[in-house]
mmCIF file of C-alpha atoms in Angstrom:
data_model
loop_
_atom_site.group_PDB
_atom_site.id
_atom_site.type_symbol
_atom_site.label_atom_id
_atom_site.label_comp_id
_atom_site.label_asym_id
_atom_site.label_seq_id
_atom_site.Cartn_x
_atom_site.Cartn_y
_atom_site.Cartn_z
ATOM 1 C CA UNK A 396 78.946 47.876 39.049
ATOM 2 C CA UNK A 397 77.157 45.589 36.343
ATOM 3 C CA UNK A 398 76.925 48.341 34.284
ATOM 4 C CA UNK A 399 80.795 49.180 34.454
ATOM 5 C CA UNK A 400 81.776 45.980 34.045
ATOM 6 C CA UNK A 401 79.491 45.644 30.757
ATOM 7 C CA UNK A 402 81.243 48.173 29.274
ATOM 8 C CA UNK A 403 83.563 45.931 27.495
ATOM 9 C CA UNK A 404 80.390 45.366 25.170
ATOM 10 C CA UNK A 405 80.283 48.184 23.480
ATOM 11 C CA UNK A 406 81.840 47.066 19.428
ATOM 12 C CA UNK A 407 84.178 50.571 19.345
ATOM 13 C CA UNK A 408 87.219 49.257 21.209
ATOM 14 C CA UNK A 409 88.198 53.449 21.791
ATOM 15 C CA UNK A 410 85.018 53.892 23.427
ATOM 16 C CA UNK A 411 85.477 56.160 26.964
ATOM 17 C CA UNK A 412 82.438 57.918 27.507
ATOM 18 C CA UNK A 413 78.596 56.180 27.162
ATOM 19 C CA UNK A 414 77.091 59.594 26.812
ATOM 20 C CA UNK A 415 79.328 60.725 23.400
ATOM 21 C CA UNK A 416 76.862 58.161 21.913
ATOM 22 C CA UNK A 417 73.669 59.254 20.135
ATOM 23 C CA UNK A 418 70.179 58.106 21.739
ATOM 24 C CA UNK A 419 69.411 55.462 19.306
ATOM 25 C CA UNK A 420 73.215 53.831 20.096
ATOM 26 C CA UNK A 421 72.475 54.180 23.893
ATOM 27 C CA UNK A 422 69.373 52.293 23.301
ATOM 28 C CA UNK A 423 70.839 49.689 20.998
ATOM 29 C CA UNK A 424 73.926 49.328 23.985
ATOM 30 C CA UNK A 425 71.482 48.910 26.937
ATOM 31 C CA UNK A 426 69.006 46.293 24.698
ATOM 32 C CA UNK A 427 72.271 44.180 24.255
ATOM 33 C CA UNK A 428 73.403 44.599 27.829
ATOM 34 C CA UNK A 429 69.649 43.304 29.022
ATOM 35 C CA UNK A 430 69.919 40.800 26.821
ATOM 36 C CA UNK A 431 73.139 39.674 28.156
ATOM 37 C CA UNK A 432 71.960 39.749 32.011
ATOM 38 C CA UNK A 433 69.136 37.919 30.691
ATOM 39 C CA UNK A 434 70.554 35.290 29.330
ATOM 40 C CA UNK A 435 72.854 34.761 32.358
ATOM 41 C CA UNK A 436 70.462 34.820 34.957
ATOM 42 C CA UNK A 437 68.656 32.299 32.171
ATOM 43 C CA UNK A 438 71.378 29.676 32.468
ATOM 44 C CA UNK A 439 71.644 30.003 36.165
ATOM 45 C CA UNK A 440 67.920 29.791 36.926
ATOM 46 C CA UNK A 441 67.966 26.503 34.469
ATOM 47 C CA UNK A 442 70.690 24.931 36.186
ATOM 48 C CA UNK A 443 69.068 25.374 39.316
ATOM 49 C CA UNK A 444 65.917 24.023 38.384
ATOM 50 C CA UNK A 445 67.510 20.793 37.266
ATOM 51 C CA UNK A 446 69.492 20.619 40.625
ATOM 52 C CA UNK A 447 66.216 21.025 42.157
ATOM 53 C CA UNK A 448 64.406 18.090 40.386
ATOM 54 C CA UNK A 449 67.518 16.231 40.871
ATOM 55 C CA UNK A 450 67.344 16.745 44.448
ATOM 56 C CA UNK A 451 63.645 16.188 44.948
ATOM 57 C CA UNK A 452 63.451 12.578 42.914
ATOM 58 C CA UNK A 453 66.271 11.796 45.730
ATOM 59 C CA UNK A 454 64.384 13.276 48.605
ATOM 60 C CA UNK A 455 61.436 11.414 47.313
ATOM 61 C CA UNK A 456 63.313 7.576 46.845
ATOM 62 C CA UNK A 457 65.141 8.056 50.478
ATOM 63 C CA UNK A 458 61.205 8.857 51.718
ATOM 64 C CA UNK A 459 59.857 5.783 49.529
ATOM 65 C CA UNK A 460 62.345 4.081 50.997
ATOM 66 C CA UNK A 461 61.744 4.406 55.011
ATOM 67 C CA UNK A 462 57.866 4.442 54.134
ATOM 68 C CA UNK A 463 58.607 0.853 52.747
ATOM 69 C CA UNK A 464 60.628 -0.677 55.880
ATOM 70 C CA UNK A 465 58.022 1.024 58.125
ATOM 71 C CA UNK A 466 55.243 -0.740 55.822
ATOM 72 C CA UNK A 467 57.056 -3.880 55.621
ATOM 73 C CA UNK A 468 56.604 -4.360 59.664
ATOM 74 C CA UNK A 469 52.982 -3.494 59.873
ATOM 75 C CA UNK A 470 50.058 -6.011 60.238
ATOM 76 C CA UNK A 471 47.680 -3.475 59.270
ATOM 77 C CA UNK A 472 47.686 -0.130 57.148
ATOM 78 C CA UNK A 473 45.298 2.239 57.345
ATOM 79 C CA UNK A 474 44.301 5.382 54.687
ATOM 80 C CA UNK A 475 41.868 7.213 53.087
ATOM 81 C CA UNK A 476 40.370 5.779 49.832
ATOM 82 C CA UNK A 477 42.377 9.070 47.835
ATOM 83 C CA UNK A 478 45.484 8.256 49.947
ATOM 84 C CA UNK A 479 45.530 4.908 48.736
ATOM 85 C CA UNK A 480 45.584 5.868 45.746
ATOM 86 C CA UNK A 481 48.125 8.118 45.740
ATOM 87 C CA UNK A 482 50.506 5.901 47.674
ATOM 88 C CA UNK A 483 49.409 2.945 45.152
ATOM 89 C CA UNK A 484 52.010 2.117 44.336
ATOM 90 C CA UNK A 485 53.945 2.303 48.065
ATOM 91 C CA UNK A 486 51.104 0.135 49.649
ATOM 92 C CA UNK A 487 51.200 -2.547 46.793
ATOM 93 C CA UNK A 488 54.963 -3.292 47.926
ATOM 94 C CA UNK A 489 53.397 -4.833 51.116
ATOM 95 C CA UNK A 490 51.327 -6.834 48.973
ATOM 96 C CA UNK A 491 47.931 -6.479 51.289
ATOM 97 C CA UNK A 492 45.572 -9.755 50.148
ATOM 98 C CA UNK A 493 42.654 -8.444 52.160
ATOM 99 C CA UNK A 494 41.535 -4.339 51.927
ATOM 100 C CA UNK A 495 38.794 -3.376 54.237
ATOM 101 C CA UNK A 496 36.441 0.066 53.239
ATOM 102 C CA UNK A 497 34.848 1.736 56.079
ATOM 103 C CA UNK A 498 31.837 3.632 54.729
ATOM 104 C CA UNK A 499 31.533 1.607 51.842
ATOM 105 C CA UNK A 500 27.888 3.323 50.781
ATOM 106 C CA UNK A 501 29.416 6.741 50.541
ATOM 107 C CA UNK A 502 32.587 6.162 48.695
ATOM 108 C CA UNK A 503 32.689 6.233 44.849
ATOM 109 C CA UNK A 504 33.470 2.663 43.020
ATOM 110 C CA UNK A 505 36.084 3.942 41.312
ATOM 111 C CA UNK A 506 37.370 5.373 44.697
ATOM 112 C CA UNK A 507 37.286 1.326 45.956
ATOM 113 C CA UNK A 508 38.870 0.103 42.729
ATOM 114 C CA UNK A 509 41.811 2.362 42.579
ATOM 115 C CA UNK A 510 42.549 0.954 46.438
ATOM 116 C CA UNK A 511 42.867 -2.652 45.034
ATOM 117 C CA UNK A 512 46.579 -3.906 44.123
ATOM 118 C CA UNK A 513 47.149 -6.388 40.790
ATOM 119 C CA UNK A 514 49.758 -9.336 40.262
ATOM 120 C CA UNK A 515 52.830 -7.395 39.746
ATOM 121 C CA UNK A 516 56.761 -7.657 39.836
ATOM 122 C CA UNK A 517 57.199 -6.860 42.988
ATOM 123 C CA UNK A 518 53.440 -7.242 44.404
ATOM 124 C CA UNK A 519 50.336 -9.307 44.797
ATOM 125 C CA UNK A 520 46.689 -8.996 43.991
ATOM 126 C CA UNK A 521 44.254 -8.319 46.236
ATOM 127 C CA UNK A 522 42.206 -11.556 47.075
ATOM 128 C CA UNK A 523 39.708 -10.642 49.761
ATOM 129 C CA UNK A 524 37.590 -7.019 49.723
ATOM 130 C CA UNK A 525 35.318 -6.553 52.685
ATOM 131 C CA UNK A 526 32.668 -3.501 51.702
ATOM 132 C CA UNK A 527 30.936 -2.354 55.622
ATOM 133 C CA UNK A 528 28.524 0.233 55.173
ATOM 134 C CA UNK A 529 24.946 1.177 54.536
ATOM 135 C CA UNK A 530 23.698 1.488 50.904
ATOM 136 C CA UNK A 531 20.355 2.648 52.198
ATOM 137 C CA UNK A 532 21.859 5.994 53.564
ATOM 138 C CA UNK A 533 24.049 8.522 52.089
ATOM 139 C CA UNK A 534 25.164 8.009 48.917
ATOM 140 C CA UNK A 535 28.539 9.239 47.707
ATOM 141 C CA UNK A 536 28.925 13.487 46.679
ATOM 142 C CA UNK A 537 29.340 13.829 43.155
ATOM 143 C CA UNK A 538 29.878 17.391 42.249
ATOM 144 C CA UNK A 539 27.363 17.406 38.632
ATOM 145 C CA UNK A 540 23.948 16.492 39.170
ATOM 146 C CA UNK A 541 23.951 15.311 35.774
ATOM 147 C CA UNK A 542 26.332 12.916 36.602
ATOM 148 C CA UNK A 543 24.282 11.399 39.605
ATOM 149 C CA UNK A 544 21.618 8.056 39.308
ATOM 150 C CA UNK A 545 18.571 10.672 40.024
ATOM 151 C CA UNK A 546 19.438 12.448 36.911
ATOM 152 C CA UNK A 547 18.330 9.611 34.274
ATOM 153 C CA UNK A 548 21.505 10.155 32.279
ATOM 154 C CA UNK A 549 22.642 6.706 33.061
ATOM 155 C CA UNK A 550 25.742 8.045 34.455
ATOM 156 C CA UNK A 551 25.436 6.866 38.206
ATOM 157 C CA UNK A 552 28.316 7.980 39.495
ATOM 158 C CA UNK A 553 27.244 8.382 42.949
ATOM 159 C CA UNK A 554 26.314 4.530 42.761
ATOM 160 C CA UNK A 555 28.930 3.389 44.813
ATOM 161 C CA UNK A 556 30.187 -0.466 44.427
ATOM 162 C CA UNK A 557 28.954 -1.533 47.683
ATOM 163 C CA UNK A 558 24.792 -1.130 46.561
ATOM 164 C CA UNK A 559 25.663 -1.821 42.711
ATOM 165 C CA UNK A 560 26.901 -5.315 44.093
ATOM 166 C CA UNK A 561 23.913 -5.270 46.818
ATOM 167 C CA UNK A 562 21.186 -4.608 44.241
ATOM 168 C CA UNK A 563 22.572 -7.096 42.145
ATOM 169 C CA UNK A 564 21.705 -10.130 44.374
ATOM 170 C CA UNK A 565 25.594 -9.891 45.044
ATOM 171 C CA UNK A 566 25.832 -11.706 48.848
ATOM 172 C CA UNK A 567 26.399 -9.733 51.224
ATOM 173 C CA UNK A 568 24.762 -9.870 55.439
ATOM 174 C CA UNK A 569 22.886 -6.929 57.280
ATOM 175 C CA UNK A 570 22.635 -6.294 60.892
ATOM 176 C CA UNK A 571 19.104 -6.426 61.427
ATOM 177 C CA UNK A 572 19.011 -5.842 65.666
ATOM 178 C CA UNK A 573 19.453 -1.846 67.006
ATOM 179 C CA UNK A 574 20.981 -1.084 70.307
ATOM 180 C CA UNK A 575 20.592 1.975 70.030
ATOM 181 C CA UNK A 576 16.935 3.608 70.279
ATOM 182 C CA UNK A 577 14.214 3.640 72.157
ATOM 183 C CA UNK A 578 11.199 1.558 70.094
ATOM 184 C CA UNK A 579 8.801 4.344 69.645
ATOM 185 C CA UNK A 580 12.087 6.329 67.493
ATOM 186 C CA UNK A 581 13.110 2.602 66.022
ATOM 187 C CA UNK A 582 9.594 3.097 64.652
ATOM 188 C CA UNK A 583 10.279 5.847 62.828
ATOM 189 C CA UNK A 584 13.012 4.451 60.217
ATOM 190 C CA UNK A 585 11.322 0.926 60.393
ATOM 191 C CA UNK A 586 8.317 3.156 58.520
ATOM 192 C CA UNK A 587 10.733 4.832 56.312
ATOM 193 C CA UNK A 588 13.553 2.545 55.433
ATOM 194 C CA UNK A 589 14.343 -0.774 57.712
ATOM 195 C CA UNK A 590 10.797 -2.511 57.743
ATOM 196 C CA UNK A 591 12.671 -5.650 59.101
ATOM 197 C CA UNK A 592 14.880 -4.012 61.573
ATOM 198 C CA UNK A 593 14.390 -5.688 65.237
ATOM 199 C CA UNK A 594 14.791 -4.237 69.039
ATOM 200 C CA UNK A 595 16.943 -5.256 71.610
ATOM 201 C CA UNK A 596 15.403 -6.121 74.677
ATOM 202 C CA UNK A 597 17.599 -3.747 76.380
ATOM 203 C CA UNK A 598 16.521 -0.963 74.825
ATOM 204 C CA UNK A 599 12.615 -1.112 75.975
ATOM 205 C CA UNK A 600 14.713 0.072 79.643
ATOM 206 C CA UNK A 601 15.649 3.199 78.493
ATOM 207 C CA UNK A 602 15.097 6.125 80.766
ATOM 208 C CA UNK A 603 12.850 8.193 78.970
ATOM 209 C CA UNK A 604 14.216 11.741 78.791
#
């Protein structure tokens, strides 16, 4: 049916039959009816692209929207470091004063930055940043070893802030009792990495297993 109703195209207003035309016409006809279609289906597909984006900016303020009411009613909000920083700028509309990182030794520092909020319009800064982890354990996964702090490029990406500010004299308080172990394994990582780290009378009465 397209091809009936394109017809019209042809320029020699007499025209009946497609096939009195010579093969170079035919061609000529069909490149100007593609181009045609094309430029059809071009117009359509644009307009509904822009309906699309339209659409989506309004899904996205109506979702901004509810996210903020449910934010504005909660004491405390909880995300990954990279969800933080994607919802930035969601999260600095509650105006948090005091952000708390889990993990703090394994999570890049500009991970912990990005998860901070500044004085803005509609926000405040962050005042109070409480870093809990363990700097002398697992450091943070950087995907180029050249990029690491055992390299010696004097990258140090896998520094995280939590030991930069530790080995810095920065204050900060360790838990220096275990609950956890028997003494003879406590002995083990007091050799190896916690020299200082103390027993809890509790744990000499272990069952041995």
């Amino acid at each position: 049916s397209w091809l009936q109703d394109s017809i019209f195209w042809i320029d020699d207003p007499d025209f009946q039959n497609l096939w009195v035309l010579r093969h170079e016409e035919r061609l000529d006809q069909l490149h100007r009816w593609k181009d045609f279609h094309l430029e059809t289906l071009m117009a359509t597909l644009e307009n509904v692209n822009r309906r699309y984006d339209e659409l989506s900016a309004e899904k996205a303020n109506i979702s901004q929207e509810i996210d903020s009411l449910v934010l504005s009613e909660a004491r405390i909000i909880g995300a990954t470091t990279t969800g933080a920083a994607k919802y930035k700028e969601l999260i600095s509309i509650k105006s948090a004063s005091v952000v708390m990182c889990e993990e703090a030794g394994e999570v890049t520092e500009q991970n912990v930055i990005s998860a901070l909020t500044e004085r803005m319009e509609n926000s405040k800064e962050t005042k109070h940043l409480i870093l809990i982890g363990d700097h002398l354990q697992l450091r943070p996964k950087v995907e180029s070893y050249s990029l690491t702090k055992v390299s010696g490029n004097g990258y140090d990406l896998d520094v995280s802030l939590f030991e930069r500010l530790i080995q810095s004299g920065f204050k900060s308080a360790m838990l220096n009792v275990q609950h956890r172990m028997r003494p003879c394994i406590a002995d083990l990582i007091r050799r190896q990495t916690y020299p200082t780290l103390e027993d809890d009378p509790r744990v000499s009465n272990i069952q041995q297993l």
